[in-house]
């Protein structure tokens, strides 16, 4: 019996007139995630079907589909010709050994000689006589066997429902630029926004040679994790070495992190506009560290001129973020002990509540515009 995978979508159906567009993007994303694996995708009355794959690749396909946003649930089904004996054979093989069950039939093929109720009753009855450890419970069954009689003369039979990744198809909610550090938070922030359908590109700031090449590899690995959810990803890498040296040489040490953050934001906004991104995304969480007090956030926020900044983790505790990080497969990479540029020239006592007047006085001691354009020139872009 041939196996097929039935994919049901999430909120896409809510999108009224845009439905066609959402479905198209969703279909393309499914295809991209299964690139290189033999299969065929078909759209059928509000669902997608994956067919014609090698049975021993089922697990791998399901793992890929688990990362496609927009999938509400999926089932692995058996496809048989629409004949009662064949349907029964399939039902028997998906049926559990014992417990209470019911059979639910959906019949698109109105020409078939039995209606849905009759099909359910007959298959249920045959299953009962074949196994004395089963009983029917139509109100509160332990499991359900679904029979889907299609118009093309085939029937799908299944007894499982798996939860999909949820969210919206990536590419249906614009584009954002994620500030990706090597830490735990920013990959989680990117994942959350991609889940809402946004296309993500990443920007990473390093201060090589103060930070080493392993730190860079770590960020590349994190970008690759995100790329599995977002159908590929671009990573822009920018050097802030000279900026940090200039701050270190000329400004009050306590303001290193605050000033660096403001540079990152300014550079990120320029890159975002250049690549057509409509917002900036960070992994900031209120009060988590000195630079993330509301005063710290205000200081970095105030250099942004045009774009909104999304901070999806703002109200999350660290343990909630860690749990998400583990779930998306980023945690083990994030905790590798390589330095981030924020720890270079790190003062003993970073300012916790920076005020704008002092910040501006400190910035007046260096050539901000020149340093920004220098940093922009160091941009290197990688594709995953
Ligand atoms: P993360 O775990 O994401 O590194 P964090 O708890 O270490 O976050 P900070 O170091 O204060 O927090 O960084 C706050 C946010 O600023 C990060 O989530 C990220 O979006 C951005 N950021 C920090 N450092 C960098 C960097 N080197 N390159 C790009 N973005 C960065
Ligand atoms: Mg960090």
mmCIF file of C-alpha atoms and ligand atoms in Angstrom:
data_model
loop_
_atom_site.group_PDB
_atom_site.id
_atom_site.type_symbol
_atom_site.label_atom_id
_atom_site.label_comp_id
_atom_site.label_asym_id
_atom_site.label_seq_id
_atom_site.Cartn_x
_atom_site.Cartn_y
_atom_site.Cartn_z
ATOM 1 C CA UNK A 1 0.000 0.000 0.000
ATOM 2 C CA UNK A 2 1.346 3.390 -0.971
ATOM 3 C CA UNK A 3 2.037 5.910 1.799
ATOM 4 C CA UNK A 4 1.087 9.567 1.359
ATOM 5 C CA UNK A 5 1.357 12.535 3.702
ATOM 6 C CA UNK A 6 -1.652 14.796 4.182
ATOM 7 C CA UNK A 7 -0.782 18.374 5.150
ATOM 8 C CA UNK A 8 -3.364 20.736 6.646
ATOM 9 C CA UNK A 9 -2.675 24.421 6.898
ATOM 10 C CA UNK A 10 -2.951 26.789 9.824
ATOM 11 C CA UNK A 11 -4.344 30.262 9.626
ATOM 12 C CA UNK A 12 -3.988 30.521 5.889
ATOM 13 C CA UNK A 13 -7.671 29.898 5.386
ATOM 14 C CA UNK A 14 -8.427 33.064 7.345
ATOM 15 C CA UNK A 15 -6.893 35.258 4.725
ATOM 16 C CA UNK A 16 -9.948 35.811 2.513
ATOM 17 C CA UNK A 17 -9.033 37.191 -0.871
ATOM 18 C CA UNK A 18 -5.322 36.577 -0.310
ATOM 19 C CA UNK A 19 -5.878 32.901 0.139
ATOM 20 C CA UNK A 20 -4.554 31.980 -3.303
ATOM 21 C CA UNK A 21 -1.352 33.903 -2.664
ATOM 22 C CA UNK A 22 -0.810 32.323 0.752
ATOM 23 C CA UNK A 23 -1.394 28.856 -0.663
ATOM 24 C CA UNK A 24 1.068 29.431 -3.476
ATOM 25 C CA UNK A 25 3.834 30.592 -1.140
ATOM 26 C CA UNK A 26 3.053 27.707 1.206
ATOM 27 C CA UNK A 27 3.327 25.204 -1.655
ATOM 28 C CA UNK A 28 6.641 26.686 -2.772
ATOM 29 C CA UNK A 29 7.987 26.490 0.802
ATOM 30 C CA UNK A 30 7.012 22.829 1.072
ATOM 31 C CA UNK A 31 8.806 22.146 -2.217
ATOM 32 C CA UNK A 32 11.912 24.010 -1.032
ATOM 33 C CA UNK A 33 12.052 22.086 2.220
ATOM 34 C CA UNK A 34 11.910 18.770 0.337
ATOM 35 C CA UNK A 35 14.435 19.768 -2.294
ATOM 36 C CA UNK A 36 16.611 16.818 -3.297
ATOM 37 C CA UNK A 37 14.124 14.213 -1.994
ATOM 38 C CA UNK A 38 12.024 12.284 -4.522
ATOM 39 C CA UNK A 39 8.351 13.219 -4.072
ATOM 40 C CA UNK A 40 5.361 14.933 -5.663
ATOM 41 C CA UNK A 41 3.238 17.661 -4.055
ATOM 42 C CA UNK A 42 -0.448 18.091 -4.963
ATOM 43 C CA UNK A 43 -2.974 20.586 -3.724
ATOM 44 C CA UNK A 44 -6.335 19.003 -3.010
ATOM 45 C CA UNK A 45 -9.394 20.766 -1.582
ATOM 46 C CA UNK A 46 -7.781 22.753 1.210
ATOM 47 C CA UNK A 47 -4.882 20.370 1.768
ATOM 48 C CA UNK A 48 -1.581 19.389 0.316
ATOM 49 C CA UNK A 49 -0.625 15.813 -0.401
ATOM 50 C CA UNK A 50 2.908 14.520 -0.614
ATOM 51 C CA UNK A 51 3.032 11.413 -2.749
ATOM 52 C CA UNK A 52 5.400 9.184 -4.736
ATOM 53 C CA UNK A 53 8.214 9.186 -2.162
ATOM 54 C CA UNK A 54 10.373 6.242 -1.099
ATOM 55 C CA UNK A 55 8.892 4.667 1.999
ATOM 56 C CA UNK A 56 12.249 4.599 3.795
ATOM 57 C CA UNK A 57 12.441 8.391 3.444
ATOM 58 C CA UNK A 58 9.158 9.023 5.273
ATOM 59 C CA UNK A 59 10.868 9.924 8.568
ATOM 60 C CA UNK A 60 13.246 12.335 6.865
ATOM 61 C CA UNK A 61 10.386 14.035 5.024
ATOM 62 C CA UNK A 62 8.429 14.431 8.258
ATOM 63 C CA UNK A 63 11.457 15.996 9.950
ATOM 64 C CA UNK A 64 11.711 18.550 7.156
ATOM 65 C CA UNK A 65 7.980 19.275 7.257
ATOM 66 C CA UNK A 66 8.224 19.879 11.000
ATOM 67 C CA UNK A 67 10.118 23.057 10.141
ATOM 68 C CA UNK A 68 7.707 24.440 7.564
ATOM 69 C CA UNK A 69 5.653 27.268 9.041
ATOM 70 C CA UNK A 70 1.993 27.293 8.100
ATOM 71 C CA UNK A 71 1.479 23.554 8.680
ATOM 72 C CA UNK A 72 -1.267 23.086 11.231
ATOM 73 C CA UNK A 73 -1.177 19.291 11.300
ATOM 74 C CA UNK A 74 -0.259 16.350 9.138
ATOM 75 C CA UNK A 75 -1.027 12.660 8.871
ATOM 76 C CA UNK A 76 0.648 9.728 7.231
ATOM 77 C CA UNK A 77 -2.032 7.845 5.282
ATOM 78 C CA UNK A 78 -2.329 4.737 3.156
ATOM 79 C CA UNK A 79 -3.625 5.256 -0.364
ATOM 80 C CA UNK A 80 -5.756 2.470 -1.847
ATOM 81 C CA UNK A 81 -8.210 2.114 -4.728
ATOM 82 C CA UNK A 82 -11.762 2.960 -3.614
ATOM 83 C CA UNK A 83 -13.009 -0.609 -3.037
ATOM 84 C CA UNK A 84 -14.354 -1.763 0.324
ATOM 85 C CA UNK A 85 -11.963 -4.728 0.627
ATOM 86 C CA UNK A 86 -8.940 -2.532 -0.012
ATOM 87 C CA UNK A 87 -10.191 0.168 2.357
ATOM 88 C CA UNK A 88 -10.713 -2.443 5.073
ATOM 89 C CA UNK A 89 -7.229 -3.862 4.541
ATOM 90 C CA UNK A 90 -5.757 -0.357 5.003
ATOM 91 C CA UNK A 91 -7.965 0.363 8.030
ATOM 92 C CA UNK A 92 -6.818 -2.877 9.634
ATOM 93 C CA UNK A 93 -3.185 -1.988 9.208
ATOM 94 C CA UNK A 94 -3.545 1.498 10.770
ATOM 95 C CA UNK A 95 -5.813 0.241 13.557
ATOM 96 C CA UNK A 96 -4.420 -0.255 17.080
ATOM 97 C CA UNK A 97 -4.433 -3.704 18.731
ATOM 98 C CA UNK A 98 -6.946 -2.797 21.402
ATOM 99 C CA UNK A 99 -9.046 0.072 22.752
ATOM 100 C CA UNK A 100 -12.108 2.065 21.783
ATOM 101 C CA UNK A 101 -12.378 3.682 18.375
ATOM 102 C CA UNK A 102 -14.627 5.182 15.794
ATOM 103 C CA UNK A 103 -14.402 5.401 12.019
ATOM 104 C CA UNK A 104 -14.954 8.777 10.376
ATOM 105 C CA UNK A 105 -15.497 8.974 6.656
ATOM 106 C CA UNK A 106 -15.347 11.941 4.361
ATOM 107 C CA UNK A 107 -16.658 11.222 0.872
ATOM 108 C CA UNK A 108 -15.839 13.586 -1.972
ATOM 109 C CA UNK A 109 -16.735 10.973 -4.582
ATOM 110 C CA UNK A 110 -20.538 11.155 -4.488
ATOM 111 C CA UNK A 111 -20.809 8.409 -7.114
ATOM 112 C CA UNK A 112 -19.522 5.716 -4.766
ATOM 113 C CA UNK A 113 -22.349 3.298 -3.945
ATOM 114 C CA UNK A 114 -22.086 3.755 -0.138
ATOM 115 C CA UNK A 115 -22.423 7.067 1.696
ATOM 116 C CA UNK A 116 -20.086 8.184 4.505
ATOM 117 C CA UNK A 117 -22.184 6.709 7.306
ATOM 118 C CA UNK A 118 -22.463 3.380 5.518
ATOM 119 C CA UNK A 119 -18.725 3.214 4.850
ATOM 120 C CA UNK A 120 -17.900 4.004 8.499
ATOM 121 C CA UNK A 121 -20.403 1.441 9.758
ATOM 122 C CA UNK A 122 -19.202 -1.326 7.485
ATOM 123 C CA UNK A 123 -15.470 -0.792 8.077
ATOM 124 C CA UNK A 124 -16.047 -0.385 11.830
ATOM 125 C CA UNK A 125 -18.063 -3.591 11.897
ATOM 126 C CA UNK A 126 -15.433 -5.533 9.982
ATOM 127 C CA UNK A 127 -12.662 -4.269 12.302
ATOM 128 C CA UNK A 128 -14.694 -5.352 15.338
ATOM 129 C CA UNK A 129 -15.219 -8.854 14.034
ATOM 130 C CA UNK A 130 -11.542 -9.174 13.154
ATOM 131 C CA UNK A 131 -10.295 -8.228 16.653
ATOM 132 C CA UNK A 132 -12.164 -8.954 19.879
ATOM 133 C CA UNK A 133 -10.022 -6.454 21.836
ATOM 134 C CA UNK A 134 -11.598 -3.492 20.059
ATOM 135 C CA UNK A 135 -14.808 -1.706 20.834
ATOM 136 C CA UNK A 136 -16.625 1.173 19.217
ATOM 137 C CA UNK A 137 -17.143 4.431 21.100
ATOM 138 C CA UNK A 138 -18.482 7.217 18.875
ATOM 139 C CA UNK A 139 -18.541 9.840 21.669
ATOM 140 C CA UNK A 140 -15.183 9.447 23.403
ATOM 141 C CA UNK A 141 -12.984 7.058 21.400
ATOM 142 C CA UNK A 142 -9.332 6.383 22.267
ATOM 143 C CA UNK A 143 -8.474 6.629 18.581
ATOM 144 C CA UNK A 144 -10.115 7.525 15.286
ATOM 145 C CA UNK A 145 -9.661 5.930 11.906
ATOM 146 C CA UNK A 146 -10.194 8.413 9.112
ATOM 147 C CA UNK A 147 -11.318 7.430 5.641
ATOM 148 C CA UNK A 148 -11.117 9.996 2.909
ATOM 149 C CA UNK A 149 -12.842 8.861 -0.316
ATOM 150 C CA UNK A 150 -11.478 11.066 -3.073
ATOM 151 C CA UNK A 151 -12.893 11.943 -6.450
ATOM 152 C CA UNK A 152 -10.068 10.288 -8.368
ATOM 153 C CA UNK A 153 -11.002 6.718 -7.424
ATOM 154 C CA UNK A 154 -8.528 6.461 -4.567
ATOM 155 C CA UNK A 155 -9.119 6.528 -0.812
ATOM 156 C CA UNK A 156 -6.838 7.687 1.982
ATOM 157 C CA UNK A 157 -6.941 5.839 5.304
ATOM 158 C CA UNK A 158 -5.138 7.034 8.419
ATOM 159 C CA UNK A 159 -5.158 6.855 12.188
ATOM 160 C CA UNK A 160 -2.715 9.577 13.236
ATOM 161 C CA UNK A 161 -2.657 13.366 13.597
ATOM 162 C CA UNK A 162 0.630 15.152 14.235
ATOM 163 C CA UNK A 163 0.888 18.806 15.205
ATOM 164 C CA UNK A 164 2.788 20.903 12.646
ATOM 165 C CA UNK A 165 5.050 23.916 13.205
ATOM 166 C CA UNK A 166 2.069 26.322 13.104
ATOM 167 C CA UNK A 167 2.445 29.966 12.125
ATOM 168 C CA UNK A 168 2.253 31.454 8.639
ATOM 169 C CA UNK A 169 4.174 30.587 5.462
ATOM 170 C CA UNK A 170 7.524 32.366 5.414
ATOM 171 C CA UNK A 171 7.439 35.047 2.752
ATOM 172 C CA UNK A 172 3.884 36.222 3.372
ATOM 173 C CA UNK A 173 4.698 38.887 5.978
ATOM 174 C CA UNK A 174 7.470 40.986 4.472
ATOM 175 C CA UNK A 175 11.144 40.968 5.320
ATOM 176 C CA UNK A 176 13.101 41.771 8.498
ATOM 177 C CA UNK A 177 16.750 42.045 9.437
ATOM 178 C CA UNK A 178 17.689 40.040 12.543
ATOM 179 C CA UNK A 179 20.638 41.110 14.677
ATOM 180 C CA UNK A 180 22.171 37.686 15.190
ATOM 181 C CA UNK A 181 24.783 37.361 17.921
ATOM 182 C CA UNK A 182 26.262 34.053 18.978
ATOM 183 C CA UNK A 183 24.059 33.953 22.068
ATOM 184 C CA UNK A 184 20.912 32.089 23.020
ATOM 185 C CA UNK A 185 18.364 34.841 22.507
ATOM 186 C CA UNK A 186 18.654 36.194 18.997
ATOM 187 C CA UNK A 187 18.131 32.879 17.119
ATOM 188 C CA UNK A 188 14.962 32.357 19.160
ATOM 189 C CA UNK A 189 13.786 35.880 18.286
ATOM 190 C CA UNK A 190 14.413 35.177 14.578
ATOM 191 C CA UNK A 191 12.543 31.892 14.769
ATOM 192 C CA UNK A 192 9.511 33.548 16.360
ATOM 193 C CA UNK A 193 9.268 36.241 13.718
ATOM 194 C CA UNK A 194 9.870 33.800 10.847
ATOM 195 C CA UNK A 195 7.020 31.762 12.301
ATOM 196 C CA UNK A 196 4.706 34.702 11.705
ATOM 197 C CA UNK A 197 5.586 34.516 8.015
ATOM 198 C CA UNK A 198 8.397 37.030 7.808
ATOM 199 C CA UNK A 199 11.395 36.484 5.573
ATOM 200 C CA UNK A 200 14.544 36.928 7.640
ATOM 201 C CA UNK A 201 18.042 38.052 6.778
ATOM 202 C CA UNK A 202 20.691 38.201 9.514
ATOM 203 C CA UNK A 203 23.382 40.693 10.393
ATOM 204 C CA UNK A 204 26.281 39.820 12.667
ATOM 205 C CA UNK A 205 28.914 42.150 14.088
ATOM 206 C CA UNK A 206 32.360 40.850 15.015
ATOM 207 C CA UNK A 207 35.602 42.361 16.198
ATOM 208 C CA UNK A 208 38.134 40.059 14.664
ATOM 209 C CA UNK A 209 40.966 39.606 15.712
ATOM 210 C CA UNK A 210 39.724 40.352 19.238
ATOM 211 C CA UNK A 211 37.008 37.763 18.613
ATOM 212 C CA UNK A 212 38.209 34.576 16.921
ATOM 213 C CA UNK A 213 37.113 32.678 13.831
ATOM 214 C CA UNK A 214 35.315 30.042 15.891
ATOM 215 C CA UNK A 215 32.952 32.780 17.015
ATOM 216 C CA UNK A 216 32.184 33.420 13.362
ATOM 217 C CA UNK A 217 31.653 29.710 12.645
ATOM 218 C CA UNK A 218 29.254 29.551 15.544
ATOM 219 C CA UNK A 219 27.120 32.337 14.083
ATOM 220 C CA UNK A 220 27.214 30.621 10.693
ATOM 221 C CA UNK A 221 25.934 27.433 12.350
ATOM 222 C CA UNK A 222 23.129 29.401 14.014
ATOM 223 C CA UNK A 223 22.185 31.016 10.709
ATOM 224 C CA UNK A 224 22.013 27.525 9.189
ATOM 225 C CA UNK A 225 19.630 26.399 11.939
ATOM 226 C CA UNK A 226 17.375 29.361 11.145
ATOM 227 C CA UNK A 227 17.658 28.730 7.409
ATOM 228 C CA UNK A 228 15.910 25.374 7.833
ATOM 229 C CA UNK A 229 12.836 27.215 9.067
ATOM 230 C CA UNK A 230 12.984 30.097 6.665
ATOM 231 C CA UNK A 231 13.699 28.347 3.342
ATOM 232 C CA UNK A 232 17.265 29.638 3.187
ATOM 233 C CA UNK A 233 18.860 32.671 4.771
ATOM 234 C CA UNK A 234 21.376 35.424 4.071
ATOM 235 C CA UNK A 235 23.942 36.388 6.692
ATOM 236 C CA UNK A 236 25.632 39.793 6.519
ATOM 237 C CA UNK A 237 28.842 39.968 8.523
ATOM 238 C CA UNK A 238 30.279 43.319 9.535
ATOM 239 C CA UNK A 239 33.444 44.288 11.399
ATOM 240 C CA UNK A 240 33.102 46.700 14.307
ATOM 241 C CA UNK A 241 36.734 46.310 15.369
ATOM 242 C CA UNK A 242 37.749 49.848 14.522
ATOM 243 C CA UNK A 243 34.614 51.276 16.112
ATOM 244 C CA UNK A 244 35.422 49.511 19.377
ATOM 245 C CA UNK A 245 39.033 50.628 19.262
ATOM 246 C CA UNK A 246 37.963 54.222 18.766
ATOM 247 C CA UNK A 247 35.441 54.064 21.617
ATOM 248 C CA UNK A 248 38.062 52.410 23.830
ATOM 249 C CA UNK A 249 40.634 55.070 23.021
ATOM 250 C CA UNK A 250 38.409 58.133 23.259
ATOM 251 C CA UNK A 251 35.310 57.559 25.348
ATOM 252 C CA UNK A 252 34.331 56.766 28.933
ATOM 253 C CA UNK A 253 34.831 52.990 29.322
ATOM 254 C CA UNK A 254 31.502 52.590 31.104
ATOM 255 C CA UNK A 255 29.725 53.540 27.887
ATOM 256 C CA UNK A 256 31.398 50.934 25.653
ATOM 257 C CA UNK A 257 28.375 48.620 25.392
ATOM 258 C CA UNK A 258 25.861 51.449 25.078
ATOM 259 C CA UNK A 259 27.818 53.196 22.345
ATOM 260 C CA UNK A 260 28.532 49.963 20.490
ATOM 261 C CA UNK A 261 24.831 49.072 20.590
ATOM 262 C CA UNK A 262 23.985 52.411 19.008
ATOM 263 C CA UNK A 263 26.492 51.763 16.245
ATOM 264 C CA UNK A 264 25.017 48.322 15.637
ATOM 265 C CA UNK A 265 21.540 49.784 15.339
ATOM 266 C CA UNK A 266 22.566 52.527 12.966
ATOM 267 C CA UNK A 267 24.456 50.102 10.746
ATOM 268 C CA UNK A 268 21.630 47.564 10.887
ATOM 269 C CA UNK A 269 19.105 50.175 9.781
ATOM 270 C CA UNK A 270 21.235 51.180 6.818
ATOM 271 C CA UNK A 271 21.735 47.561 5.748
ATOM 272 C CA UNK A 272 18.031 46.836 6.296
ATOM 273 C CA UNK A 273 16.973 49.661 4.015
ATOM 274 C CA UNK A 274 19.508 48.584 1.412
ATOM 275 C CA UNK A 275 18.204 44.999 1.294
ATOM 276 C CA UNK A 276 14.542 46.044 1.401
ATOM 277 C CA UNK A 277 13.878 44.857 4.963
ATOM 278 C CA UNK A 278 10.955 46.575 6.674
ATOM 279 C CA UNK A 279 12.030 46.132 10.295
ATOM 280 C CA UNK A 280 14.881 45.254 12.623
ATOM 281 C CA UNK A 281 14.610 42.284 14.981
ATOM 282 C CA UNK A 282 16.633 41.804 18.157
ATOM 283 C CA UNK A 283 16.798 39.208 20.935
ATOM 284 C CA UNK A 284 16.504 41.793 23.685
ATOM 285 C CA UNK A 285 14.533 40.890 26.787
ATOM 286 C CA UNK A 286 13.590 43.589 29.251
ATOM 287 C CA UNK A 287 15.985 43.843 32.186
ATOM 288 C CA UNK A 288 17.943 40.727 31.273
ATOM 289 C CA UNK A 289 21.346 42.460 31.368
ATOM 290 C CA UNK A 290 22.625 45.989 31.961
ATOM 291 C CA UNK A 291 22.183 47.004 28.311
ATOM 292 C CA UNK A 292 18.574 45.845 28.298
ATOM 293 C CA UNK A 293 17.105 48.099 30.964
ATOM 294 C CA UNK A 294 14.447 50.414 29.548
ATOM 295 C CA UNK A 295 17.078 53.182 29.612
ATOM 296 C CA UNK A 296 19.502 50.940 27.683
ATOM 297 C CA UNK A 297 16.825 50.057 25.155
ATOM 298 C CA UNK A 298 15.908 53.746 24.808
ATOM 299 C CA UNK A 299 19.551 54.597 24.147
ATOM 300 C CA UNK A 300 19.898 52.127 21.281
ATOM 301 C CA UNK A 301 16.372 52.702 20.014
ATOM 302 C CA UNK A 302 16.824 56.437 19.642
ATOM 303 C CA UNK A 303 19.363 56.220 16.797
ATOM 304 C CA UNK A 304 16.886 54.408 14.551
ATOM 305 C CA UNK A 305 15.283 56.827 12.144
ATOM 306 C CA UNK A 306 12.804 54.961 9.971
ATOM 307 C CA UNK A 307 12.164 51.316 10.766
ATOM 308 C CA UNK A 308 10.299 49.653 13.619
ATOM 309 C CA UNK A 309 12.270 47.350 15.920
ATOM 310 C CA UNK A 310 10.653 44.041 16.843
ATOM 311 C CA UNK A 311 11.730 42.529 20.171
ATOM 312 C CA UNK A 312 9.697 39.335 20.383
ATOM 313 C CA UNK A 313 11.463 38.156 23.567
ATOM 314 C CA UNK A 314 10.856 41.335 25.524
ATOM 315 C CA UNK A 315 8.543 39.732 28.054
ATOM 316 C CA UNK A 316 10.220 36.328 28.283
ATOM 317 C CA UNK A 317 12.214 34.887 31.175
ATOM 318 C CA UNK A 318 15.576 33.351 30.351
ATOM 319 C CA UNK A 319 14.357 29.819 31.085
ATOM 320 C CA UNK A 320 11.461 30.268 28.657
ATOM 321 C CA UNK A 321 13.918 31.408 25.990
ATOM 322 C CA UNK A 322 16.215 28.450 26.714
ATOM 323 C CA UNK A 323 13.338 26.022 26.305
ATOM 324 C CA UNK A 324 12.536 27.486 22.890
ATOM 325 C CA UNK A 325 16.198 27.479 21.961
ATOM 326 C CA UNK A 326 16.381 23.746 22.692
ATOM 327 C CA UNK A 327 13.202 23.077 20.737
ATOM 328 C CA UNK A 328 14.492 24.758 17.595
ATOM 329 C CA UNK A 329 17.872 22.998 17.810
ATOM 330 C CA UNK A 330 19.980 26.101 18.480
ATOM 331 C CA UNK A 331 20.860 25.689 22.168
ATOM 332 C CA UNK A 332 23.875 23.384 21.860
ATOM 333 C CA UNK A 333 25.435 25.768 19.346
ATOM 334 C CA UNK A 334 24.592 28.910 21.319
ATOM 335 C CA UNK A 335 26.272 27.679 24.497
ATOM 336 C CA UNK A 336 29.634 26.997 22.845
ATOM 337 C CA UNK A 337 32.022 29.289 24.699
ATOM 338 C CA UNK A 338 33.243 31.689 22.029
ATOM 339 C CA UNK A 339 33.427 35.391 22.600
ATOM 340 C CA UNK A 340 31.037 37.954 21.227
ATOM 341 C CA UNK A 341 32.236 41.433 20.316
ATOM 342 C CA UNK A 342 30.276 42.838 23.250
ATOM 343 C CA UNK A 343 32.766 41.209 25.627
ATOM 344 C CA UNK A 344 35.754 42.910 23.980
ATOM 345 C CA UNK A 345 36.970 45.893 26.035
ATOM 346 C CA UNK A 346 34.111 45.119 28.408
ATOM 347 C CA UNK A 347 34.200 47.617 31.292
ATOM 348 C CA UNK A 348 34.028 46.339 34.892
ATOM 349 C CA UNK A 349 30.940 48.440 35.492
ATOM 350 C CA UNK A 350 28.913 49.115 32.364
ATOM 351 C CA UNK A 351 26.460 51.967 32.810
ATOM 352 C CA UNK A 352 23.053 50.553 33.699
ATOM 353 C CA UNK A 353 20.871 53.607 33.184
ATOM 354 C CA UNK A 354 22.615 55.585 30.445
ATOM 355 C CA UNK A 355 21.240 59.082 29.834
ATOM 356 C CA UNK A 356 21.058 60.466 26.325
ATOM 357 C CA UNK A 357 22.888 63.696 27.099
ATOM 358 C CA UNK A 358 26.015 61.910 28.351
ATOM 359 C CA UNK A 359 25.834 59.401 25.494
ATOM 360 C CA UNK A 360 25.810 62.219 22.964
ATOM 361 C CA UNK A 361 28.739 63.903 24.680
ATOM 362 C CA UNK A 362 30.692 60.648 24.478
ATOM 363 C CA UNK A 363 29.778 60.144 20.822
ATOM 364 C CA UNK A 364 30.953 63.668 20.013
ATOM 365 C CA UNK A 365 34.480 62.457 20.802
ATOM 366 C CA UNK A 366 34.578 60.133 17.765
ATOM 367 C CA UNK A 367 33.735 60.415 14.073
ATOM 368 C CA UNK A 368 30.467 58.461 14.046
ATOM 369 C CA UNK A 369 29.591 58.877 10.340
ATOM 370 C CA UNK A 370 33.042 57.879 9.129
ATOM 371 C CA UNK A 371 33.136 54.810 11.378
ATOM 372 C CA UNK A 372 29.700 53.734 10.122
ATOM 373 C CA UNK A 373 30.611 53.983 6.473
ATOM 374 C CA UNK A 374 33.861 52.139 7.114
ATOM 375 C CA UNK A 375 31.950 49.338 8.844
ATOM 376 C CA UNK A 376 29.417 49.187 5.987
ATOM 377 C CA UNK A 377 32.299 48.711 3.568
ATOM 378 C CA UNK A 378 33.447 45.646 5.496
ATOM 379 C CA UNK A 379 30.129 43.878 4.777
ATOM 380 C CA UNK A 380 30.447 40.313 3.612
ATOM 381 C CA UNK A 381 27.307 38.333 2.671
ATOM 382 C CA UNK A 382 26.916 34.566 2.957
ATOM 383 C CA UNK A 383 23.989 32.507 1.634
ATOM 384 C CA UNK A 384 22.605 29.370 3.216
HETATM 385 P P1 LIG B 1 21.977 36.970 22.673
HETATM 386 O O1 LIG B 1 21.795 35.739 23.475
HETATM 387 O O2 LIG B 1 21.058 37.037 21.493
HETATM 388 O O3 LIG B 1 23.411 37.260 22.363
HETATM 389 P P2 LIG B 1 22.190 38.534 24.973
HETATM 390 O O4 LIG B 1 21.344 38.114 26.085
HETATM 391 O O5 LIG B 1 23.611 38.126 24.976
HETATM 392 O O6 LIG B 1 21.496 38.134 23.605
HETATM 393 P P3 LIG B 1 22.960 41.199 24.409
HETATM 394 O O7 LIG B 1 24.362 40.760 24.243
HETATM 395 O O8 LIG B 1 22.650 42.355 25.269
HETATM 396 O O9 LIG B 1 22.018 40.073 24.920
HETATM 397 O O10 LIG B 1 22.357 41.480 22.985
HETATM 398 C C1 LIG B 1 21.030 41.910 22.816
HETATM 399 C C2 LIG B 1 20.681 41.762 21.358
HETATM 400 O O11 LIG B 1 21.536 42.595 20.562
HETATM 401 C C3 LIG B 1 20.930 40.349 20.848
HETATM 402 O O12 LIG B 1 19.852 39.507 21.096
HETATM 403 C C4 LIG B 1 21.125 40.594 19.375
HETATM 404 O O13 LIG B 1 19.894 40.766 18.712
HETATM 405 C C5 LIG B 1 21.873 41.917 19.361
HETATM 406 N N1 LIG B 1 23.334 41.665 19.340
HETATM 407 C C6 LIG B 1 24.202 41.616 20.365
HETATM 408 N N2 LIG B 1 25.454 41.367 19.941
HETATM 409 C C7 LIG B 1 25.392 41.231 18.604
HETATM 410 C C8 LIG B 1 26.359 40.951 17.568
HETATM 411 N N3 LIG B 1 27.633 40.745 17.832
HETATM 412 N N4 LIG B 1 25.915 40.894 16.302
HETATM 413 C C9 LIG B 1 24.613 41.089 16.010
HETATM 414 N N5 LIG B 1 23.677 41.355 16.929
HETATM 415 C C10 LIG B 1 24.044 41.416 18.219
HETATM 416 MG MG1 LIG B 2 24.977 38.421 23.371
#
